[in-house]
PDB file of C-alpha atoms in Angstrom:
ATOM      1  CA  MET A 191      58.159  50.710  91.700  1.00 49.00           C
ATOM      2  CA  SER A 192      54.883  50.191  89.825  1.00 52.00           C
ATOM      3  CA  ASP A 193      53.232  52.858  87.664  1.00 56.00           C
ATOM      4  CA  GLY A 194      50.627  53.297  90.392  1.00 63.00           C
ATOM      5  CA  ASP A 195      53.304  53.908  93.015  1.00 66.00           C
ATOM      6  CA  GLY A 196      54.991  56.430  90.724  1.00 73.00           C
ATOM      7  CA  VAL A 197      51.776  58.369  90.140  1.00 84.00           C
ATOM      8  CA  ARG A 198      51.050  58.340  93.867  1.00 85.00           C
ATOM      9  CA  SER A 199      54.512  59.752  94.580  1.00 88.00           C
ATOM     10  CA  VAL A 200      53.932  62.532  92.042  1.00 90.00           C
ATOM     11  CA  HIS A 201      50.611  63.413  93.679  1.00 85.00           C
ATOM     12  CA  ARG A 202      52.192  63.415  97.115  1.00 90.00           C
ATOM     13  CA  ALA A 203      55.034  65.666  95.955  1.00 91.00           C
ATOM     14  CA  LEU A 204      52.569  68.103  94.384  1.00 88.00           C
ATOM     15  CA  ASP A 205      50.449  68.062  97.546  1.00 87.00           C
ATOM     16  CA  LEU A 206      53.522  69.072  99.543  1.00 91.00           C
ATOM     17  CA  LEU A 207      54.296  71.908  97.124  1.00 90.00           C
ATOM     18  CA  GLU A 208      50.712  73.187  97.320  1.00 84.00           C
ATOM     19  CA  ARG A 209      51.111  73.661 101.070  1.00 88.00           C
ATOM     20  CA  PHE A 210      53.509  76.532 100.406  1.00 87.00           C
ATOM     21  CA  ASP A 211      51.369  79.656 100.126  1.00 81.00           C
ATOM     22  CA  ASP A 212      51.196  83.264 101.318  1.00 76.00           C
ATOM     23  CA  GLU A 213      50.242  82.170 104.824  1.00 79.00           C
ATOM     24  CA  HIS A 214      52.871  79.415 104.912  1.00 86.00           C
ATOM     25  CA  PRO A 215      55.867  80.547 102.823  1.00 90.00           C
ATOM     26  CA  THR A 216      58.178  78.209 104.739  1.00 93.00           C
ATOM     27  CA  TRP A 217      57.799  74.833 106.414  1.00 94.00           C
ATOM     28  CA  THR A 218      59.854  72.710 108.741  1.00 93.00           C
ATOM     29  CA  LEU A 219      60.016  69.011 107.976  1.00 93.00           C
ATOM     30  CA  ALA A 220      58.213  68.274 111.228  1.00 93.00           C
ATOM     31  CA  ALA A 221      55.363  70.681 110.460  1.00 94.00           C
ATOM     32  CA  LEU A 222      55.085  69.491 106.865  1.00 93.00           C
ATOM     33  CA  THR A 223      54.915  65.898 108.069  1.00 93.00           C
ATOM     34  CA  ALA A 224      52.168  66.732 110.569  1.00 92.00           C
ATOM     35  CA  ALA A 225      50.155  68.773 108.062  1.00 90.00           C
ATOM     36  CA  SER A 226      50.390  66.213 105.256  1.00 89.00           C
ATOM     37  CA  GLY A 227      49.714  63.165 107.395  1.00 90.00           C
ATOM     38  CA  LEU A 228      52.441  61.272 105.532  1.00 92.00           C
ATOM     39  CA  PRO A 229      55.182  59.226 107.211  1.00 93.00           C
ATOM     40  CA  LYS A 230      58.254  61.252 108.099  1.00 92.00           C
ATOM     41  CA  THR A 231      60.454  59.060 105.885  1.00 93.00           C
ATOM     42  CA  THR A 232      58.161  59.696 102.904  1.00 94.00           C
ATOM     43  CA  VAL A 233      58.171  63.468 103.430  1.00 94.00           C
ATOM     44  CA  LEU A 234      61.964  63.465 103.784  1.00 93.00           C
ATOM     45  CA  ARG A 235      62.360  61.456 100.577  1.00 94.00           C
ATOM     46  CA  LEU A 236      60.006  63.711  98.606  1.00 95.00           C
ATOM     47  CA  VAL A 237      61.499  66.941  99.930  1.00 94.00           C
ATOM     48  CA  THR A 238      65.009  65.705  99.157  1.00 93.00           C
ATOM     49  CA  THR A 239      63.975  64.923  95.573  1.00 94.00           C
ATOM     50  CA  LEU A 240      62.265  68.306  95.179  1.00 94.00           C
ATOM     51  CA  GLU A 241      65.345  70.029  96.568  1.00 93.00           C
ATOM     52  CA  GLN A 242      67.575  68.220  94.074  1.00 93.00           C
ATOM     53  CA  ARG A 243      65.377  69.550  91.257  1.00 90.00           C
ATOM     54  CA  GLY A 244      65.427  73.088  92.647  1.00 91.00           C
ATOM     55  CA  LEU A 245      61.721  73.133  93.463  1.00 91.00           C
ATOM     56  CA  VAL A 246      62.283  73.601  97.184  1.00 93.00           C
ATOM     57  CA  ALA A 247      65.288  75.128  98.907  1.00 93.00           C
ATOM     58  CA  SER A 248      66.718  74.688 102.376  1.00 92.00           C
ATOM     59  CA  ILE A 249      66.805  78.020 104.203  1.00 91.00           C
ATOM     60  CA  GLY A 250      67.934  76.710 107.563  1.00 86.00           C
ATOM     61  CA  PRO A 251      68.142  73.540 109.627  1.00 86.00           C
ATOM     62  CA  GLY A 252      65.093  71.507 108.649  1.00 85.00           C
ATOM     63  CA  ARG A 253      63.264  74.496 107.136  1.00 92.00           C
ATOM     64  CA  TYR A 254      62.315  74.823 103.469  1.00 94.00           C
ATOM     65  CA  ALA A 255      60.865  77.351 101.039  1.00 93.00           C
ATOM     66  CA  ILE A 256      59.900  77.280  97.372  1.00 91.00           C
ATOM     67  CA  GLY A 257      63.088  76.939  95.320  1.00 90.00           C
ATOM     68  CA  PRO A 258      64.628  78.849  92.415  1.00 89.00           C
ATOM     69  CA  GLY A 259      63.551  76.182  89.928  1.00 85.00           C
ATOM     70  CA  PHE A 260      60.142  77.834  89.841  1.00 83.00           C
ATOM     71  CA  LEU A 261      61.519  81.137  88.563  1.00 79.00           C
ATOM     72  CA  ARG A 262      61.783  79.841  85.004  1.00 80.00           C
ATOM     73  CA  TRP A 263      58.304  78.334  85.148  1.00 78.00           C
ATOM     74  CA  SER A 264      56.926  81.532  86.665  1.00 72.00           C
ATOM     75  CA  ARG A 265      58.252  83.557  83.728  1.00 71.00           C
ATOM     76  CA  LEU A 266      56.830  81.099  81.204  1.00 69.00           C
ATOM     77  CA  SER A 267      53.489  81.059  83.000  1.00 67.00           C
ATOM     78  CA  SER A 268      53.302  84.861  83.094  1.00 64.00           C
ATOM     79  CA  GLU A 269      53.933  85.048  79.366  1.00 63.00           C
ATOM     80  CA  ALA A 270      51.442  82.299  78.501  1.00 59.00           C
ATOM     81  CA  MET A 271      48.690  83.562  80.817  1.00 65.00           C
ATOM     82  CA  GLU A 272      48.690  87.194  79.770  1.00 78.00           C
ATOM     83  CA  ILE A 273      45.247  88.683  80.372  1.00 87.00           C
ATOM     84  CA  PRO A 274      43.752  90.242  77.201  1.00 90.00           C
ATOM     85  CA  PRO A 275      43.284  94.042  77.226  1.00 92.00           C
ATOM     86  CA  ALA A 276      39.508  93.671  76.822  1.00 94.00           C
ATOM     87  CA  VAL A 277      39.318  91.596  80.007  1.00 94.00           C
ATOM     88  CA  ARG A 278      41.416  94.120  81.914  1.00 94.00           C
ATOM     89  CA  ALA A 279      39.166  96.892  80.603  1.00 96.00           C
ATOM     90  CA  ALA A 280      36.098  95.059  81.930  1.00 97.00           C
ATOM     91  CA  LEU A 281      37.751  94.732  85.343  1.00 96.00           C
ATOM     92  CA  GLY A 282      38.588  98.431  85.314  1.00 96.00           C
ATOM     93  CA  LYS A 283      34.998  99.373  84.531  1.00 97.00           C
ATOM     94  CA  LEU A 284      33.734  97.126  87.339  1.00 97.00           C
ATOM     95  CA  ALA A 285      36.062  98.815  89.823  1.00 96.00           C
ATOM     96  CA  ALA A 286      35.009 102.262  88.607  1.00 95.00           C
ATOM     97  CA  ASP A 287      31.284 101.429  88.682  1.00 96.00           C
ATOM     98  CA  THR A 288      31.301  99.924  92.185  1.00 96.00           C
ATOM     99  CA  GLY A 289      34.186 101.770  93.809  1.00 95.00           C
ATOM    100  CA  GLU A 290      35.505  98.414  95.030  1.00 96.00           C
ATOM    101  CA  THR A 291      38.622  96.480  94.015  1.00 95.00           C
ATOM    102  CA  ALA A 292      37.870  93.956  91.263  1.00 97.00           C
ATOM    103  CA  ASN A 293      39.734  90.653  90.987  1.00 96.00           C
ATOM    104  CA  LEU A 294      39.869  87.810  88.474  1.00 96.00           C
ATOM    105  CA  TYR A 295      40.398  84.358  90.004  1.00 95.00           C
ATOM    106  CA  ILE A 296      40.952  80.878  88.611  1.00 93.00           C
ATOM    107  CA  ARG A 297      40.938  77.564  90.432  1.00 92.00           C
ATOM    108  CA  VAL A 298      44.286  75.821  90.796  1.00 86.00           C
ATOM    109  CA  GLY A 299      43.834  72.510  92.566  1.00 84.00           C
ATOM    110  CA  ARG A 300      42.344  73.229  95.963  1.00 84.00           C
ATOM    111  CA  THR A 301      43.140  76.921  95.851  1.00 89.00           C
ATOM    112  CA  ARG A 302      42.068  80.008  93.969  1.00 91.00           C
ATOM    113  CA  VAL A 303      44.680  82.259  92.416  1.00 90.00           C
ATOM    114  CA  CYS A 304      44.281  85.948  91.632  1.00 91.00           C
ATOM    115  CA  LEU A 305      45.293  86.526  87.998  1.00 90.00           C
ATOM    116  CA  ALA A 306      44.417  90.184  87.574  1.00 92.00           C
ATOM    117  CA  GLN A 307      43.154  93.146  89.530  1.00 94.00           C
ATOM    118  CA  ALA A 308      41.724  96.630  89.105  1.00 94.00           C
ATOM    119  CA  GLN A 309      41.896  98.734  92.240  1.00 92.00           C
ATOM    120  CA  GLY A 310      38.907 100.710  93.364  1.00 89.00           C
ATOM    121  CA  PRO A 311      39.178 104.495  93.783  1.00 87.00           C
ATOM    122  CA  LEU A 312      38.278 104.561  97.488  1.00 84.00           C
ATOM    123  CA  ASN A 313      41.014 105.037 100.061  1.00 82.00           C
ATOM    124  CA  VAL A 314      39.923 102.137 102.284  1.00 81.00           C
ATOM    125  CA  ARG A 315      40.255  98.975 100.198  1.00 79.00           C
ATOM    126  CA  HIS A 316      40.512  95.243 100.582  1.00 77.00           C
ATOM    127  CA  MET A 317      43.659  94.284  98.695  1.00 77.00           C
ATOM    128  CA  VAL A 318      44.704  90.901  97.291  1.00 84.00           C
ATOM    129  CA  VAL A 319      48.168  90.442  95.846  1.00 84.00           C
ATOM    130  CA  VAL A 320      48.064  89.385  92.188  1.00 85.00           C
ATOM    131  CA  GLY A 321      49.461  85.873  91.929  1.00 82.00           C
ATOM    132  CA  SER A 322      48.558  84.976  95.493  1.00 82.00           C
ATOM    133  CA  SER A 323      46.616  81.813  96.246  1.00 83.00           C
ATOM    134  CA  MET A 324      43.845  81.404  98.781  1.00 88.00           C
ATOM    135  CA  PRO A 325      41.960  78.369 100.090  1.00 89.00           C
ATOM    136  CA  LEU A 326      38.722  77.291  98.465  1.00 92.00           C
ATOM    137  CA  TRP A 327      36.842  76.871 101.740  1.00 93.00           C
ATOM    138  CA  GLY A 328      35.896  80.535 102.040  1.00 92.00           C
ATOM    139  CA  GLY A 329      34.960  83.623 100.078  1.00 95.00           C
ATOM    140  CA  ALA A 330      32.467  84.410  97.343  1.00 97.00           C
ATOM    141  CA  ALA A 331      34.925  83.637  94.534  1.00 97.00           C
ATOM    142  CA  SER A 332      35.656  80.199  96.002  1.00 96.00           C
ATOM    143  CA  LYS A 333      31.971  79.276  96.037  1.00 97.00           C
ATOM    144  CA  VAL A 334      31.635  80.365  92.411  1.00 97.00           C
ATOM    145  CA  LEU A 335      34.667  78.350  91.310  1.00 96.00           C
ATOM    146  CA  LEU A 336      33.303  75.273  93.082  1.00 96.00           C
ATOM    147  CA  THR A 337      30.180  75.463  90.888  1.00 96.00           C
ATOM    148  CA  ASP A 338      32.234  74.299  87.883  1.00 94.00           C
ATOM    149  CA  PRO A 339      30.191  71.179  86.954  1.00 92.00           C
ATOM    150  CA  PRO A 340      32.961  68.529  86.889  1.00 91.00           C
ATOM    151  CA  VAL A 341      34.653  69.598  90.121  1.00 90.00           C
ATOM    152  CA  LEU A 342      32.467  67.762  92.604  1.00 88.00           C
ATOM    153  CA  ASP A 343      31.692  65.003  90.102  1.00 87.00           C
ATOM    154  CA  VAL A 344      35.372  64.105  89.904  1.00 86.00           C
ATOM    155  CA  ASP A 345      35.972  64.503  93.634  1.00 86.00           C
ATOM    156  CA  PRO A 346      32.668  64.124  95.540  1.00 88.00           C
ATOM    157  CA  SER A 347      34.405  64.426  98.913  1.00 88.00           C
ATOM    158  CA  LEU A 348      36.128  67.715  98.049  1.00 90.00           C
ATOM    159  CA  ILE A 349      33.728  69.845 100.097  1.00 91.00           C
ATOM    160  CA  GLU A 350      34.306  67.733 103.193  1.00 91.00           C
ATOM    161  CA  GLU A 351      38.071  67.822 102.706  1.00 89.00           C
ATOM    162  CA  LEU A 352      38.088  71.596 102.236  1.00 90.00           C
ATOM    163  CA  ALA A 353      35.956  72.018 105.346  1.00 90.00           C
ATOM    164  CA  LEU A 354      38.548  70.155 107.402  1.00 88.00           C
ATOM    165  CA  GLU A 355      41.079  72.858 106.476  1.00 86.00           C
ATOM    166  CA  ALA A 356      38.761  75.665 107.563  1.00 86.00           C
ATOM    167  CA  PRO A 357      38.813  77.121 111.084  1.00 85.00           C
ATOM    168  CA  ARG A 358      35.095  76.505 111.335  1.00 87.00           C
ATOM    169  CA  PRO A 359      32.620  74.358 113.358  1.00 85.00           C
ATOM    170  CA  ALA A 360      32.115  70.669 112.626  1.00 84.00           C
ATOM    171  CA  ASP A 361      28.997  71.319 110.519  1.00 90.00           C
ATOM    172  CA  TYR A 362      30.839  73.646 108.133  1.00 92.00           C
ATOM    173  CA  ALA A 363      30.975  71.061 105.320  1.00 92.00           C
ATOM    174  CA  LYS A 364      27.186  70.986 105.172  1.00 94.00           C
ATOM    175  CA  ARG A 365      26.982  74.777 105.162  1.00 94.00           C
ATOM    176  CA  LEU A 366      29.628  75.073 102.462  1.00 94.00           C
ATOM    177  CA  ARG A 367      27.841  72.553 100.236  1.00 94.00           C
ATOM    178  CA  VAL A 368      24.584  74.476 100.614  1.00 95.00           C
ATOM    179  CA  ALA A 369      26.352  77.744  99.766  1.00 95.00           C
ATOM    180  CA  VAL A 370      27.905  76.249  96.619  1.00 95.00           C
ATOM    181  CA  THR A 371      24.537  74.842  95.541  1.00 95.00           C
ATOM    182  CA  GLU A 372      22.918  78.247  96.047  1.00 96.00           C
ATOM    183  CA  ALA A 373      25.697  79.972  94.104  1.00 97.00           C
ATOM    184  CA  ALA A 374      25.164  77.597  91.188  1.00 95.00           C
ATOM    185  CA  ALA A 375      21.413  78.253  91.186  1.00 96.00           C
ATOM    186  CA  ARG A 376      21.645  82.029  91.595  1.00 96.00           C
ATOM    187  CA  GLY A 377      24.631  82.671  89.341  1.00 96.00           C
ATOM    188  CA  PHE A 378      26.529  84.628  91.991  1.00 98.00           C
ATOM    189  CA  ALA A 379      27.787  84.377  95.570  1.00 98.00           C
ATOM    190  CA  ILE A 380      28.119  86.765  98.500  1.00 97.00           C
ATOM    191  CA  SER A 381      30.410  86.418 101.499  1.00 96.00           C
ATOM    192  CA  HIS A 382      30.890  88.333 104.718  1.00 95.00           C
ATOM    193  CA  GLY A 383      33.923  87.853 106.938  1.00 91.00           C
ATOM    194  CA  GLU A 384      34.627  84.297 105.864  1.00 90.00           C
ATOM    195  CA  ARG A 385      38.364  84.561 105.286  1.00 86.00           C
ATOM    196  CA  GLU A 386      38.981  87.876 106.997  1.00 86.00           C
ATOM    197  CA  LEU A 387      36.813  89.572 109.583  1.00 88.00           C
ATOM    198  CA  GLY A 388      35.366  92.837 108.283  1.00 91.00           C
ATOM    199  CA  ALA A 389      35.845  91.980 104.594  1.00 92.00           C
ATOM    200  CA  SER A 390      33.023  91.093 102.189  1.00 95.00           C
ATOM    201  CA  GLY A 391      32.782  90.068  98.577  1.00 96.00           C
ATOM    202  CA  VAL A 392      30.486  89.445  95.632  1.00 98.00           C
ATOM    203  CA  ALA A 393      31.459  87.075  92.815  1.00 98.00           C
ATOM    204  CA  ALA A 394      30.041  85.702  89.571  1.00 98.00           C
ATOM    205  CA  PRO A 395      31.279  82.967  87.226  1.00 97.00           C
ATOM    206  CA  VAL A 396      32.857  83.369  83.808  1.00 96.00           C
ATOM    207  CA  ARG A 397      31.518  80.399  81.833  1.00 94.00           C
ATOM    208  CA  ARG A 398      32.520  78.880  78.520  1.00 91.00           C
ATOM    209  CA  PRO A 399      29.758  77.951  76.053  1.00 90.00           C
ATOM    210  CA  ASP A 400      29.961  74.345  77.306  1.00 90.00           C
ATOM    211  CA  GLY A 401      29.091  75.467  80.837  1.00 91.00           C
ATOM    212  CA  ARG A 402      32.541  75.149  82.384  1.00 93.00           C
ATOM    213  CA  VAL A 403      33.436  77.809  84.941  1.00 95.00           C
ATOM    214  CA  VAL A 404      36.844  79.096  83.858  1.00 94.00           C
ATOM    215  CA  ALA A 405      37.125  82.005  86.279  1.00 95.00           C
ATOM    216  CA  ALA A 406      35.393  84.056  88.940  1.00 97.00           C
ATOM    217  CA  ILE A 407      34.960  87.816  88.823  1.00 98.00           C
ATOM    218  CA  ALA A 408      34.785  89.323  92.289  1.00 97.00           C
ATOM    219  CA  ILE A 409      34.739  92.624  94.094  1.00 97.00           C
ATOM    220  CA  GLY A 410      35.879  92.938  97.672  1.00 95.00           C
ATOM    221  CA  GLY A 411      35.871  95.614 100.319  1.00 94.00           C
ATOM    222  CA  PRO A 412      34.953  96.509 103.899  1.00 94.00           C
ATOM    223  CA  THR A 413      31.766  94.822 105.107  1.00 94.00           C
ATOM    224  CA  THR A 414      30.347  98.224 106.078  1.00 95.00           C
ATOM    225  CA  ARG A 415      30.093  99.088 102.371  1.00 95.00           C
ATOM    226  CA  PHE A 416      28.440  95.772 101.428  1.00 96.00           C
ATOM    227  CA  SER A 417      25.124  96.729 102.991  1.00 95.00           C
ATOM    228  CA  ASP A 418      21.713  95.392 101.994  1.00 95.00           C
ATOM    229  CA  ASP A 419      20.956  98.435  99.840  1.00 96.00           C
ATOM    230  CA  ARG A 420      24.275  98.223  97.981  1.00 96.00           C
ATOM    231  CA  LEU A 421      24.367  94.483  97.383  1.00 97.00           C
ATOM    232  CA  PRO A 422      21.811  94.372  94.493  1.00 97.00           C
ATOM    233  CA  PRO A 423      23.725  96.910  92.336  1.00 97.00           C
ATOM    234  CA  TYR A 424      27.003  95.197  93.266  1.00 98.00           C
ATOM    235  CA  VAL A 425      25.636  91.832  92.138  1.00 98.00           C
ATOM    236  CA  HIS A 426      24.334  93.377  88.919  1.00 98.00           C
ATOM    237  CA  ALA A 427      27.686  95.024  88.160  1.00 98.00           C
ATOM    238  CA  VAL A 428      29.684  91.852  88.825  1.00 98.00           C
ATOM    239  CA  ARG A 429      27.415  89.696  86.669  1.00 98.00           C
ATOM    240  CA  ARG A 430      27.508  92.288  83.902  1.00 98.00           C
ATOM    241  CA  CYS A 431      31.312  92.271  84.031  1.00 98.00           C
ATOM    242  CA  ALA A 432      31.362  88.472  83.792  1.00 97.00           C
ATOM    243  CA  ALA A 433      29.039  88.624  80.761  1.00 96.00           C
ATOM    244  CA  THR A 434      31.261  91.247  79.140  1.00 97.00           C
ATOM    245  CA  ILE A 435      34.309  89.012  79.572  1.00 96.00           C
ATOM    246  CA  VAL A 436      32.448  86.049  78.092  1.00 95.00           C
ATOM    247  CA  ALA A 437      31.524  88.227  75.109  1.00 94.00           C
ATOM    248  CA  THR A 438      35.222  88.948  74.465  1.00 93.00           C
ATOM    249  CA  GLY A 439      35.728  85.272  73.703  1.00 90.00           C
ATOM    250  CA  TRP A 440      38.261  84.783  76.494  1.00 89.00           C
ATOM    251  CA  SER A 441      38.092  81.115  77.533  1.00 84.00           C
ATOM    252  CA  GLY A 442      40.309  81.112  80.595  1.00 81.00           C
ATOM    253  CA  PHE A 443      43.199  78.862  81.483  1.00 71.00           C
ATOM    254  CA  SER A 444      42.076  76.364  84.117  1.00 52.00           C
ATOM    255  CA  ALA A 445      39.289  74.285  82.547  1.00 45.00           C
ATOM    256  CA  ALA A 446      40.112  71.560  80.070  1.00 42.00           C
TER     257      ALA A 446
END
């Protein structure tokens, strides 16, 4: 096997692992083969190797879940990616000021992962589980994370590929690209019912001095509360929170 073949196999194995998420905690070999577009023999070989290393586990005939090998890495990651108290304080203030749940997201591959959260005081909330990953094709935070300058430079077709994963019309790639461009120009993004009907969000980027977007600060809640009169103060509060986090010197985890 050449070095190129080895690297390709690594990418394919990682692509298979990334398909395990909150919406798809388990996969059958047949479904994983169909979703990945890889030959069945290739998927079987990769899954067998991942199972031998404890990264996937068989939970029934032909069905797999994430394996126990990740437990050690999860512990190490949690320790290394501890959110500073000043950042958590900024999230708490944002939740208190807006009444909505505040979340801190980073981009991990073609997903966004919630690293930290401050719950809003209102009884009706839009909740995201800390540590959960969501697709990048929808939501205000996703648009903000896609404004990181190198993202589309490195992978110009990313928008089109993300759009193929979205349950949206054929022209969605064009609409998503426009939305990302607008988010970059405005410094914030707004979404209504993109991932979940009845849920809205406002997000702003956390940028390093070199311009890299290392995280997205977002608030989310019922669309009925994200009305035209409330959106301007929501946007102001989210952007102020992002600026506060930048001022703490926190430089994130995802951008190199």
